[in-house]
mmCIF file of C-alpha atoms in Angstrom:
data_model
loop_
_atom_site.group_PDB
_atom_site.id
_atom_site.type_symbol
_atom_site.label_atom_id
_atom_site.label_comp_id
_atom_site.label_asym_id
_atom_site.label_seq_id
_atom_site.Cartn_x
_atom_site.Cartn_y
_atom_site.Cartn_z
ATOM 1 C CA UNK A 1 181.882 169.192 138.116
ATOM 2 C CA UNK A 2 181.930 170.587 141.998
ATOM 3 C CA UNK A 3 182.562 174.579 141.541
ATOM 4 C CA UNK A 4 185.876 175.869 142.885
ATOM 5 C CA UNK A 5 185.559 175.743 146.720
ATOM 6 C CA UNK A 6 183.483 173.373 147.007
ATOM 7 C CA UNK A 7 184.338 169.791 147.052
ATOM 8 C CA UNK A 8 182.184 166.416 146.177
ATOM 9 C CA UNK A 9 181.357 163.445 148.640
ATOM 10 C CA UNK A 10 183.779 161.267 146.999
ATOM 11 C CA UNK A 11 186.752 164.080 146.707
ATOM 12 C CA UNK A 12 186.060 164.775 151.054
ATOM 13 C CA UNK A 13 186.199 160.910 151.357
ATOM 14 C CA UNK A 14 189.412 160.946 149.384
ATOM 15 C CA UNK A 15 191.231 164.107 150.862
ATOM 16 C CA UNK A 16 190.064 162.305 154.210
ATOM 17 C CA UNK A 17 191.964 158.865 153.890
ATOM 18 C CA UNK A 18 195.024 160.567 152.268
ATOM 19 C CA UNK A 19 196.076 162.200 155.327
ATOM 20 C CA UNK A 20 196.375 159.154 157.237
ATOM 21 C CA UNK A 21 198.971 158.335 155.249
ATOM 22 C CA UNK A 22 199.624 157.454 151.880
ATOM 23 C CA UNK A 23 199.504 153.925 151.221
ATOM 24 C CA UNK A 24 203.168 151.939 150.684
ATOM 25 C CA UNK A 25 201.903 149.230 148.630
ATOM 26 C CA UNK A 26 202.293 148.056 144.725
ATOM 27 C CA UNK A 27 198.961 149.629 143.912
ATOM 28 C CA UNK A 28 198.365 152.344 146.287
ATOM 29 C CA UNK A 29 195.323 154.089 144.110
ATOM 30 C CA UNK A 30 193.493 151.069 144.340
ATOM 31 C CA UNK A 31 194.110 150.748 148.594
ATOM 32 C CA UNK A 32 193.004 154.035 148.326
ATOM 33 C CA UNK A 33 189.835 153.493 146.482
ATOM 34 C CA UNK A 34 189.252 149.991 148.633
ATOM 35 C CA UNK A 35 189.230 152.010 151.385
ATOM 36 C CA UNK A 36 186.351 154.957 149.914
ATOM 37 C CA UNK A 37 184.196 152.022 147.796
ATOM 38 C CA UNK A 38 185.481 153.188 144.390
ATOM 39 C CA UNK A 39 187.889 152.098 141.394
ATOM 40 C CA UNK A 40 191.449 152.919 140.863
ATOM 41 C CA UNK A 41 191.060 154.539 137.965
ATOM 42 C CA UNK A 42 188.158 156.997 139.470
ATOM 43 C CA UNK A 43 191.084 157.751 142.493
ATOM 44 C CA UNK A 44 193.557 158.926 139.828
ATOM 45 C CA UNK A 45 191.103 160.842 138.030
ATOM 46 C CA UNK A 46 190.082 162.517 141.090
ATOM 47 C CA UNK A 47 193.543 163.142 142.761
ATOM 48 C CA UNK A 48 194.712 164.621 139.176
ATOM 49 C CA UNK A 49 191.946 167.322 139.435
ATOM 50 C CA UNK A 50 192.124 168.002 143.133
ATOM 51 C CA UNK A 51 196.171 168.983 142.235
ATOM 52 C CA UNK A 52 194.983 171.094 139.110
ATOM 53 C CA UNK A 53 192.318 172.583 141.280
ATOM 54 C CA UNK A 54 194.995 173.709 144.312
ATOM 55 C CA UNK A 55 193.521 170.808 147.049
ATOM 56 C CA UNK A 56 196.259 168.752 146.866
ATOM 57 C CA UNK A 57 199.895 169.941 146.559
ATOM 58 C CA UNK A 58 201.552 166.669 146.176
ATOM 59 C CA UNK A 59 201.088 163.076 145.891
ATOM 60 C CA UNK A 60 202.354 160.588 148.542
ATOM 61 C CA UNK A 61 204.874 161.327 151.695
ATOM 62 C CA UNK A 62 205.603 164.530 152.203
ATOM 63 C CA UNK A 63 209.593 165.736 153.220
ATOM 64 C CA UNK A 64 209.543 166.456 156.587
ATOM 65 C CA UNK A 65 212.432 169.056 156.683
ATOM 66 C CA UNK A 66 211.719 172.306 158.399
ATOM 67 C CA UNK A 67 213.757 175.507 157.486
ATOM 68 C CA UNK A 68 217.119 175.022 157.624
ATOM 69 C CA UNK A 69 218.713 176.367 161.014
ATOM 70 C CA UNK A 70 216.913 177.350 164.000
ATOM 71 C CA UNK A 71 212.836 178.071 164.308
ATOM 72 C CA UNK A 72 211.475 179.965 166.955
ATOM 73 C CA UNK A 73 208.024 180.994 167.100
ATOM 74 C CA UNK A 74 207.110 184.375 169.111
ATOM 75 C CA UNK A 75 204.171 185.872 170.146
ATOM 76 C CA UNK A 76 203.303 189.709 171.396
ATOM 77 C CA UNK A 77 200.497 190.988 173.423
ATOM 78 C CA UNK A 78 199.970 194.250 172.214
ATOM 79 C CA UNK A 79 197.236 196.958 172.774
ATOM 80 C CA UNK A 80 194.853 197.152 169.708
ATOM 81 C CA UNK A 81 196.151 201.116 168.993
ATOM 82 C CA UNK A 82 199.532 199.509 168.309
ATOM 83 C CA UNK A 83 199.320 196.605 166.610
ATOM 84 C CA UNK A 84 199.808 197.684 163.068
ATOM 85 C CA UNK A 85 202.298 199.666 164.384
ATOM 86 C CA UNK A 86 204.213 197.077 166.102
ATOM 87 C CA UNK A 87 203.380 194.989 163.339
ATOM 88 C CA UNK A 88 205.264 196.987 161.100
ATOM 89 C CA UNK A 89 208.298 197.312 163.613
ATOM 90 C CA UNK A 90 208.188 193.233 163.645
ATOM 91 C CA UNK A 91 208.525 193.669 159.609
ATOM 92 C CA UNK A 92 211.605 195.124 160.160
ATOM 93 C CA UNK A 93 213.175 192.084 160.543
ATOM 94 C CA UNK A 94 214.944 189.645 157.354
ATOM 95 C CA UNK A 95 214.169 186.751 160.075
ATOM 96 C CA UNK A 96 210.588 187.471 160.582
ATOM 97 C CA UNK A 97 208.161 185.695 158.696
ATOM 98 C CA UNK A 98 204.602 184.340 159.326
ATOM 99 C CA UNK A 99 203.759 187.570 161.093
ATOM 100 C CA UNK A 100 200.094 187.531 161.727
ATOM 101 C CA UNK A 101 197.203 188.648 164.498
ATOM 102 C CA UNK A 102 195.271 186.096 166.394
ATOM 103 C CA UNK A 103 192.491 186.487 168.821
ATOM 104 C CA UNK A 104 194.038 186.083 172.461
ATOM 105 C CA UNK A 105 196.207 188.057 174.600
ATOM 106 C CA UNK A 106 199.279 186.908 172.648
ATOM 107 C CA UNK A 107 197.822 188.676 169.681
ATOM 108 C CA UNK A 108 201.189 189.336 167.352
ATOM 109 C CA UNK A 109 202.774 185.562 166.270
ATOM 110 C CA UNK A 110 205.437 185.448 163.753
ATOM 111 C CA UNK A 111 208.564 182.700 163.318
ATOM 112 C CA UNK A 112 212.243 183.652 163.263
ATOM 113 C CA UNK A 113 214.283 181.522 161.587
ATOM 114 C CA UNK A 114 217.837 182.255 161.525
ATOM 115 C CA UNK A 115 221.396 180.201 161.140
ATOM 116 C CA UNK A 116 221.565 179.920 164.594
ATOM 117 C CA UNK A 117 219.567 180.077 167.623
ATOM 118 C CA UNK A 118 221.957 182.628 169.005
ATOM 119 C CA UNK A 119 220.940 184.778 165.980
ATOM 120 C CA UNK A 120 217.156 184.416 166.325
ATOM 121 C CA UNK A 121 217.214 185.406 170.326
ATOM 122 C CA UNK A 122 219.397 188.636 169.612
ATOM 123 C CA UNK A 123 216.505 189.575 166.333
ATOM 124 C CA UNK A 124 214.093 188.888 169.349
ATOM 125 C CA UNK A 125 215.752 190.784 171.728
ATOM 126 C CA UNK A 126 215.845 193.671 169.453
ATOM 127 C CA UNK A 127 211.853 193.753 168.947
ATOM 128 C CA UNK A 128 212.123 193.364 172.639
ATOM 129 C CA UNK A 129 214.024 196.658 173.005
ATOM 130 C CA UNK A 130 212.472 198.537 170.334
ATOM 131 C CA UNK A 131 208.732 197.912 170.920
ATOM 132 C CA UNK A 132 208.961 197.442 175.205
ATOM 133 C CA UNK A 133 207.129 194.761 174.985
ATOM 134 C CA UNK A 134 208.154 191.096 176.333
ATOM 135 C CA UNK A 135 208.066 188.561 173.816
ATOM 136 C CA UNK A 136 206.965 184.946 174.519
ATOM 137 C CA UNK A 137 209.769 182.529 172.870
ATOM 138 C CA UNK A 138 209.266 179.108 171.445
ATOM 139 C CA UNK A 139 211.277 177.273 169.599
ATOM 140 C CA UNK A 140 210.532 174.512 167.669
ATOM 141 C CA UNK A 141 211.573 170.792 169.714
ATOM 142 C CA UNK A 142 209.882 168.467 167.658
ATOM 143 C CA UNK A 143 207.762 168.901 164.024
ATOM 144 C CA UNK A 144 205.178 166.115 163.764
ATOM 145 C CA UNK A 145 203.007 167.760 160.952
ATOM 146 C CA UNK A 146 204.500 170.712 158.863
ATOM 147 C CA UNK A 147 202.351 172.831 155.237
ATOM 148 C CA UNK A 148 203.325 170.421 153.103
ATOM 149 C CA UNK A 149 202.509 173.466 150.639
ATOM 150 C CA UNK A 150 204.852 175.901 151.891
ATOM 151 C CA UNK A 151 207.405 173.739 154.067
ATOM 152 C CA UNK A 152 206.186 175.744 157.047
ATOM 153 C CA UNK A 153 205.452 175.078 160.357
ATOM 154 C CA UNK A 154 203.550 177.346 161.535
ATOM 155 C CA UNK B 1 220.630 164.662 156.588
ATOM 156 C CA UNK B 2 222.971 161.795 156.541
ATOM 157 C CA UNK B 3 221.913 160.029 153.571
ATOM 158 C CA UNK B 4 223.779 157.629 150.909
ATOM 159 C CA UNK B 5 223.554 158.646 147.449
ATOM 160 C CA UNK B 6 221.269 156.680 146.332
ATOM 161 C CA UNK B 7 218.945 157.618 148.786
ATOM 162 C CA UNK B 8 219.572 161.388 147.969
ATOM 163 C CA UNK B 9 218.684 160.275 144.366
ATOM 164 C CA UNK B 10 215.501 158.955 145.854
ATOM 165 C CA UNK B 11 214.820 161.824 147.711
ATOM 166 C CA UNK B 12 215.281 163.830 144.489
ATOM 167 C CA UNK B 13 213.460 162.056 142.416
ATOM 168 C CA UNK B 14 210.237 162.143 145.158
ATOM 169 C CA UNK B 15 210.639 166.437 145.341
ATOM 170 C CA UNK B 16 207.300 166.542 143.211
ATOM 171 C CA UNK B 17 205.833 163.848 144.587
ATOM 172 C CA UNK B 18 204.483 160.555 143.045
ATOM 173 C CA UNK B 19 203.314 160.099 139.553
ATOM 174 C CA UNK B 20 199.856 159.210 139.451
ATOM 175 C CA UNK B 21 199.841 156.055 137.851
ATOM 176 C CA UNK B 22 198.715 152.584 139.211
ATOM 177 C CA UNK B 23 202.450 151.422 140.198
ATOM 178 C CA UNK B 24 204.082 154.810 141.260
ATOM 179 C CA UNK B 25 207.079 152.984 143.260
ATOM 180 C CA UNK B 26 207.811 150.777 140.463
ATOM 181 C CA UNK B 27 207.741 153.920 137.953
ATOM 182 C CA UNK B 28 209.903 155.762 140.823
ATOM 183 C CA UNK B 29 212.463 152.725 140.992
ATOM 184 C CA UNK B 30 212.943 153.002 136.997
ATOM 185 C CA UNK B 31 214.152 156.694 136.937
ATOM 186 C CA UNK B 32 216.499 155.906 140.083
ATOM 187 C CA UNK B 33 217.593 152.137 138.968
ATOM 188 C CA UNK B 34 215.559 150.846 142.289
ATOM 189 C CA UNK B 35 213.341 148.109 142.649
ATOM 190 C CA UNK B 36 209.561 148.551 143.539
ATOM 191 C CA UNK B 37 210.148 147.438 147.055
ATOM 192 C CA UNK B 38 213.329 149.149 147.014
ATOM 193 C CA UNK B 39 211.566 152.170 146.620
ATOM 194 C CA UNK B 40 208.633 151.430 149.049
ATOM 195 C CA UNK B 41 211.044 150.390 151.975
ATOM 196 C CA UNK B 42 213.392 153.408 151.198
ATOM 197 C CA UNK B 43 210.453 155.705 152.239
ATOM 198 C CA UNK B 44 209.500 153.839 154.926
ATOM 199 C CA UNK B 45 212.954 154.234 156.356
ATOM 200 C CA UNK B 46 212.092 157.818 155.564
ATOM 201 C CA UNK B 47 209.620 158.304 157.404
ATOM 202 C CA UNK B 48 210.927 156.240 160.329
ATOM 203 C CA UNK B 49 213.794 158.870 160.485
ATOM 204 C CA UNK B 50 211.644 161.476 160.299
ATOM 205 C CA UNK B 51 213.047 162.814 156.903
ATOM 206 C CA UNK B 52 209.531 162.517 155.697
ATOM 207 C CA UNK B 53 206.004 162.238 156.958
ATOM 208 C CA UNK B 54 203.207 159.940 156.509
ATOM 209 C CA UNK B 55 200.200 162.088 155.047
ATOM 210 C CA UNK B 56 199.957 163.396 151.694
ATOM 211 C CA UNK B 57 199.968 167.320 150.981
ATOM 212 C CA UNK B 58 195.931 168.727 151.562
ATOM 213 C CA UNK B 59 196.152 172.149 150.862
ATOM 214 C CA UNK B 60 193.683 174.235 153.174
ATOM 215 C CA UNK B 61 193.526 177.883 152.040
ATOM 216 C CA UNK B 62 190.548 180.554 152.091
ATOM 217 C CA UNK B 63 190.077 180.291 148.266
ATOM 218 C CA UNK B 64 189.845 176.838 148.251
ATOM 219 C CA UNK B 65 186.742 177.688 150.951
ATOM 220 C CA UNK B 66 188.727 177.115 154.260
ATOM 221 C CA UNK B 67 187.833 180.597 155.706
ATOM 222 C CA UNK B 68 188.641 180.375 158.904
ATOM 223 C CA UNK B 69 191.341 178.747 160.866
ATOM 224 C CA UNK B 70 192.668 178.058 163.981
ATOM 225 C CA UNK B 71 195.727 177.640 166.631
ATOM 226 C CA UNK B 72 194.878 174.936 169.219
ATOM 227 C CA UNK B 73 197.303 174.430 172.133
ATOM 228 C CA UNK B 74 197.589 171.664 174.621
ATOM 229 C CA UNK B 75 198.672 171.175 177.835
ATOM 230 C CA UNK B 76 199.764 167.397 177.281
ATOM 231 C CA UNK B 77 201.519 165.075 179.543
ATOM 232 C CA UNK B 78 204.880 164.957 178.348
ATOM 233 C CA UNK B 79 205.089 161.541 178.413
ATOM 234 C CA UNK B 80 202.558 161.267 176.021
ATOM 235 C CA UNK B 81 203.046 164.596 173.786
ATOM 236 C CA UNK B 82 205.002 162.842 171.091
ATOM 237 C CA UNK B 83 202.133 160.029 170.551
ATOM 238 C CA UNK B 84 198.929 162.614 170.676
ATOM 239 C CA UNK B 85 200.911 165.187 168.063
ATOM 240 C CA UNK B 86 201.693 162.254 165.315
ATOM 241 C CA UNK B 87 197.817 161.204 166.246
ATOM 242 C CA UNK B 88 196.636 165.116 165.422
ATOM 243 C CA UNK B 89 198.638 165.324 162.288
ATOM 244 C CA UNK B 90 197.258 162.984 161.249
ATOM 245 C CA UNK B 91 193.870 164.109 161.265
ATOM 246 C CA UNK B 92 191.859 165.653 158.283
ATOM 247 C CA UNK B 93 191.553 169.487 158.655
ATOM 248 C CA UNK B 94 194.862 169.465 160.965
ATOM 249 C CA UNK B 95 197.961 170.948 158.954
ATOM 250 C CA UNK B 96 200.391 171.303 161.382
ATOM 251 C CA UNK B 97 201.658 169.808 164.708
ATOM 252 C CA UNK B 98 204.778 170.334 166.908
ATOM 253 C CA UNK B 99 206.112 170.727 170.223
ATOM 254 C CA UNK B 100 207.611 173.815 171.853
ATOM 255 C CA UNK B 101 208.822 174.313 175.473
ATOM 256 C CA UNK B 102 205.925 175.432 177.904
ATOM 257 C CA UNK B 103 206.563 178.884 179.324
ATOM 258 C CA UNK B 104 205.036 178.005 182.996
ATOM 259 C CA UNK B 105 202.586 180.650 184.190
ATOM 260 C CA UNK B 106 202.623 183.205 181.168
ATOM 261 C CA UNK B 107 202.088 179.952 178.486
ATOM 262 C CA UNK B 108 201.785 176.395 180.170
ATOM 263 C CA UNK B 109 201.151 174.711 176.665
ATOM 264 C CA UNK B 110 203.382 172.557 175.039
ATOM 265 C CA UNK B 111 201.332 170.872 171.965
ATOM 266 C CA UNK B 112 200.299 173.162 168.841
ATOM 267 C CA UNK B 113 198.160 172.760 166.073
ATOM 268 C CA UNK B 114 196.559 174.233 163.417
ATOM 269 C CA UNK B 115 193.008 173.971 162.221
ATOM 270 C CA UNK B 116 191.333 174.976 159.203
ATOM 271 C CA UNK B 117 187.477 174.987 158.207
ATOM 272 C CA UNK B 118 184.675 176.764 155.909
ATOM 273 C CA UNK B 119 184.229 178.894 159.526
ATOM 274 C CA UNK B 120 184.797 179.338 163.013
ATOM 275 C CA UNK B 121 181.285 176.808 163.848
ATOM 276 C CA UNK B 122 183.078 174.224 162.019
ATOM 277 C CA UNK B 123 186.387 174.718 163.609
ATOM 278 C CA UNK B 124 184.666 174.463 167.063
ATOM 279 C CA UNK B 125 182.705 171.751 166.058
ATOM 280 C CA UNK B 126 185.875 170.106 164.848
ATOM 281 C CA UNK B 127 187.964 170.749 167.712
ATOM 282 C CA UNK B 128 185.469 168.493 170.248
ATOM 283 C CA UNK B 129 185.606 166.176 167.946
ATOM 284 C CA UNK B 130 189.195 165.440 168.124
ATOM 285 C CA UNK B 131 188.846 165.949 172.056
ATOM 286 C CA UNK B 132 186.252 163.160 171.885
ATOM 287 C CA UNK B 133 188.169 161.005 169.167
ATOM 288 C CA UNK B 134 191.652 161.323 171.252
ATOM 289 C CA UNK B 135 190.514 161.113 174.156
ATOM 290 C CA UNK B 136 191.688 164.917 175.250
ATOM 291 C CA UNK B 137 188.923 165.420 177.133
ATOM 292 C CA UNK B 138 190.648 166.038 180.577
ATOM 293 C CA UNK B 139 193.890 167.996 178.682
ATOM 294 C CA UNK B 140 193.701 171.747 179.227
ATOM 295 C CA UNK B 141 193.591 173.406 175.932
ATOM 296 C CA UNK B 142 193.298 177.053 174.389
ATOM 297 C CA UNK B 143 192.085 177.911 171.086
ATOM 298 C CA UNK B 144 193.372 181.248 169.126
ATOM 299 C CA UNK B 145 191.092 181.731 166.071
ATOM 300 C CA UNK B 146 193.536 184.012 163.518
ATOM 301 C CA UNK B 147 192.246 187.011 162.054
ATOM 302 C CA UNK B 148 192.106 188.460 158.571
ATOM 303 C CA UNK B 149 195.228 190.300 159.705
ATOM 304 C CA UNK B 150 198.079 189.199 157.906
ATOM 305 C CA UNK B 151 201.272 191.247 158.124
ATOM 306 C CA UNK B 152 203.549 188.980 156.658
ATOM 307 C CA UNK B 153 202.455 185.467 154.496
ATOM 308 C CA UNK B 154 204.254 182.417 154.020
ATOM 309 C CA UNK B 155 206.875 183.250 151.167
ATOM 310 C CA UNK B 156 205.923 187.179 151.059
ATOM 311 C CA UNK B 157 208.004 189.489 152.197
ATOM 312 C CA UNK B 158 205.439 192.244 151.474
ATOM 313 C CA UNK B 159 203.238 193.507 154.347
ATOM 314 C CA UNK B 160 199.565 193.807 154.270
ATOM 315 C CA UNK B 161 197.602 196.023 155.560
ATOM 316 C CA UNK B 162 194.834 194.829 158.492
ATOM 317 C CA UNK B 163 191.764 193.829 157.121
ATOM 318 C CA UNK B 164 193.361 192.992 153.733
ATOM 319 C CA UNK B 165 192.266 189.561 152.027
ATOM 320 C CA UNK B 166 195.083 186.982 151.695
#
C-alpha cells in the first residue's frame, strides 16, 4: 500500500482519465478501467481508497455552481514591509476570503463575494481608501473549472 | 437554477456524488424513480447547461504531496478563450479555470488557471507541457507561483500568520 502522499502507477493513471470526464455510460468503472488496462472491480477498489485517503472528493460530475451572488477576484501590489499588515486590513472584511500572497507585483489576491456586485465594489473601495493602494478588480465572467472540494474558484 | 422537480431531486440525490458500484446511474435512478438513461441524459443536460462539469473531484492539497502550486494567466484570443479554458480544465493537475475581464496595460490577461505539483520544477515542467499540448505556444502568458503565505483559507475565517503551514 503507496504511503500517504504518494500515489501508485495505476492510482496516477486513474486520477489522470477521471478528469477528462467521468464516463456517462451503464458501466462507467469498467470504461474507466478499459481505458488504464485494468478490471472494474480493481477501479472501484482503487477510487474507494483514493476518497478515504483525501485524493478524490467525489465520484462523477461535479456541480458547477459558484458562490451564490457576485465573485470578484482582487489583487494588491504591496511593499514587502506591509504586507502582513495590509493583509490583516484585507481580513477586515466578512466578504474577503481566499486572501493569500503570490510571487508577482500583484502580490495580495483574495475573492469578494457579496449579494451584489454593487456590494463587492464598495468592500473594495473601502480597502482602496483604507490601505492607499489601487486594487486590480476582476470579476468572475465565465467558470469553466471550479475546487470541486471547496466549491471555489479561485 | 431553473430546474423541474425532478431534476432538483436528481441534483439532490448526486450532492455526494456517485455510489461506487458497477451501475451507479441505474442505482441513482432507483432512489429518484428514474431510469438508467434517464439518469445518464439528465446529467448530460447538466452539464450542457453548465449546472455541472465534466471531470470528477481530484483533490490537490500539500498533504496529499502537492507542495507547490501555481496561477497561470493567458492572454487568449477572445474568440477562442471559451474553447482553450474547458480544454485546461480539463487537464490533470489543473483545478480551476475561468475568465475575467482584461485590465489593458496594468493586467492584459483574460484566462486563469491554477496549477498544482510535488514543486515548482514540476509546475514549470507542467506548464510547457500544456503550451505544447494546446498549442499556446504563441499566447502571452504569466505565471504567479503562491507562497506559503496564507492569510485567509478556503472556509477559514481565521488568519494565519506568514510562513505558517496550511
Amino acid at each position: 500500500m503507496p504511503d500517504k502522499g504518494e500515489l501508485g502507477s495505476l492510482e496516477r493513471r486513474l486520477l489522470d482519465e477521471f478528469q477528462h470526464g467521468f464516463p456517462l455510460v451503464e458501466r462507467p468503472f469498467e470504461k474507466l478501467a478499459e481505458a488504464i488496462g485494468t478490471s472494474e472491480s480493481e477501479v472501484i477498489d482503487t477510487l474507494a481508497d483514493l476518497v478515504a485517503r483525501g485524493y478524490v472528493s467525489r465520484v462523477g460530475a461535479v456541480p458547477a455552481s459558484c458562490p451564490a451572488g457576485t465573485s470578484v477576484l482582487a489583487a494588491l501590489a504591496v511593499s514587502q514591509d506591509r504586507l502582513e499588515a495590509v493583509a490583516m486590513q484585507v481580513n477586515g472584511f466578512d466578504e474577503v476570503d481566499h486572501n493569500h500572497e503570490r510571487e508577482h507585483t500583484y502580490n495580495l489576491w483574495f475573492v469578494v463575494t457579496a449579494p451584489e456586485s454593487s456590494r463587492a465594489d464598495a468592500v473594495i473601495d473601502a480597502i482602496e481608501r483604507i490601505t492607499g493602494l489601487e486594487a486590480l478588480r476582476l470579476p468572475l465572467e465565465r467558470a469553466y473549472r471550479i475546487d470541486p472540494g471547496s466549491r471555489s474558484w479561485i | 437554477m431553473d430546474l423541474s422537480s425532478v431534476e432538483e431531486a436528481l441534483v439532490e440525490e448526486l450532492r455526494d456524488g456517485l455510489p461506487l458500484t458497477p451501475r451507479p446511474y441505474r442505482d441513482i435512478g432507483m432512489r429518484t424513480g428514474l431510469s438508467e438513461s434517464a439518469v445518464m441524459a439528465g446529467i448530460a443536460r447538466f452539464i450542457e447547461r453548465g449546472i455541472m462539469m465534466r471531470g470528477g473531484g481530484v483533490v490537490h492539497r500539500p498533504e496529499l504531496g502537492f507542495q507547490a502550486n501555481a496561477m497561470v494567466v493567458w492572454d487568449v484570443d477572445d474568440g477562442m478563450i471559451d474553447r482553450i479554458g474547458e480544454w485546461l480544465g480539463e487537464q490533470p493537475g489543473i483545478t480551476l479555470s475561468y475568465r475575467c475581464p482584461r485590465r489593458e496595460a496594468r493586467w492584459p490577461y483574460n484566462l486563469f488557471c491554477m496549477i498544482h505539483g510535488r514543486d515548482r520544477a514540476a509546475v514549470r515542467d507542467r506548464i510547457q507541457e500544456l503550451r505544447r499540448t494546446g498549442s499556446l505556444e504563441g499566447v502571452p502568458y504569466s505565471v504567479l507561483f503562491g507562497t506559503r503565505g496564507l492569510y485567509r483559507g478556503a472556509g477559514r475565517r481565521r488568519s494565519l500568520p506568514p510562513g505558517a503551514v496550511r
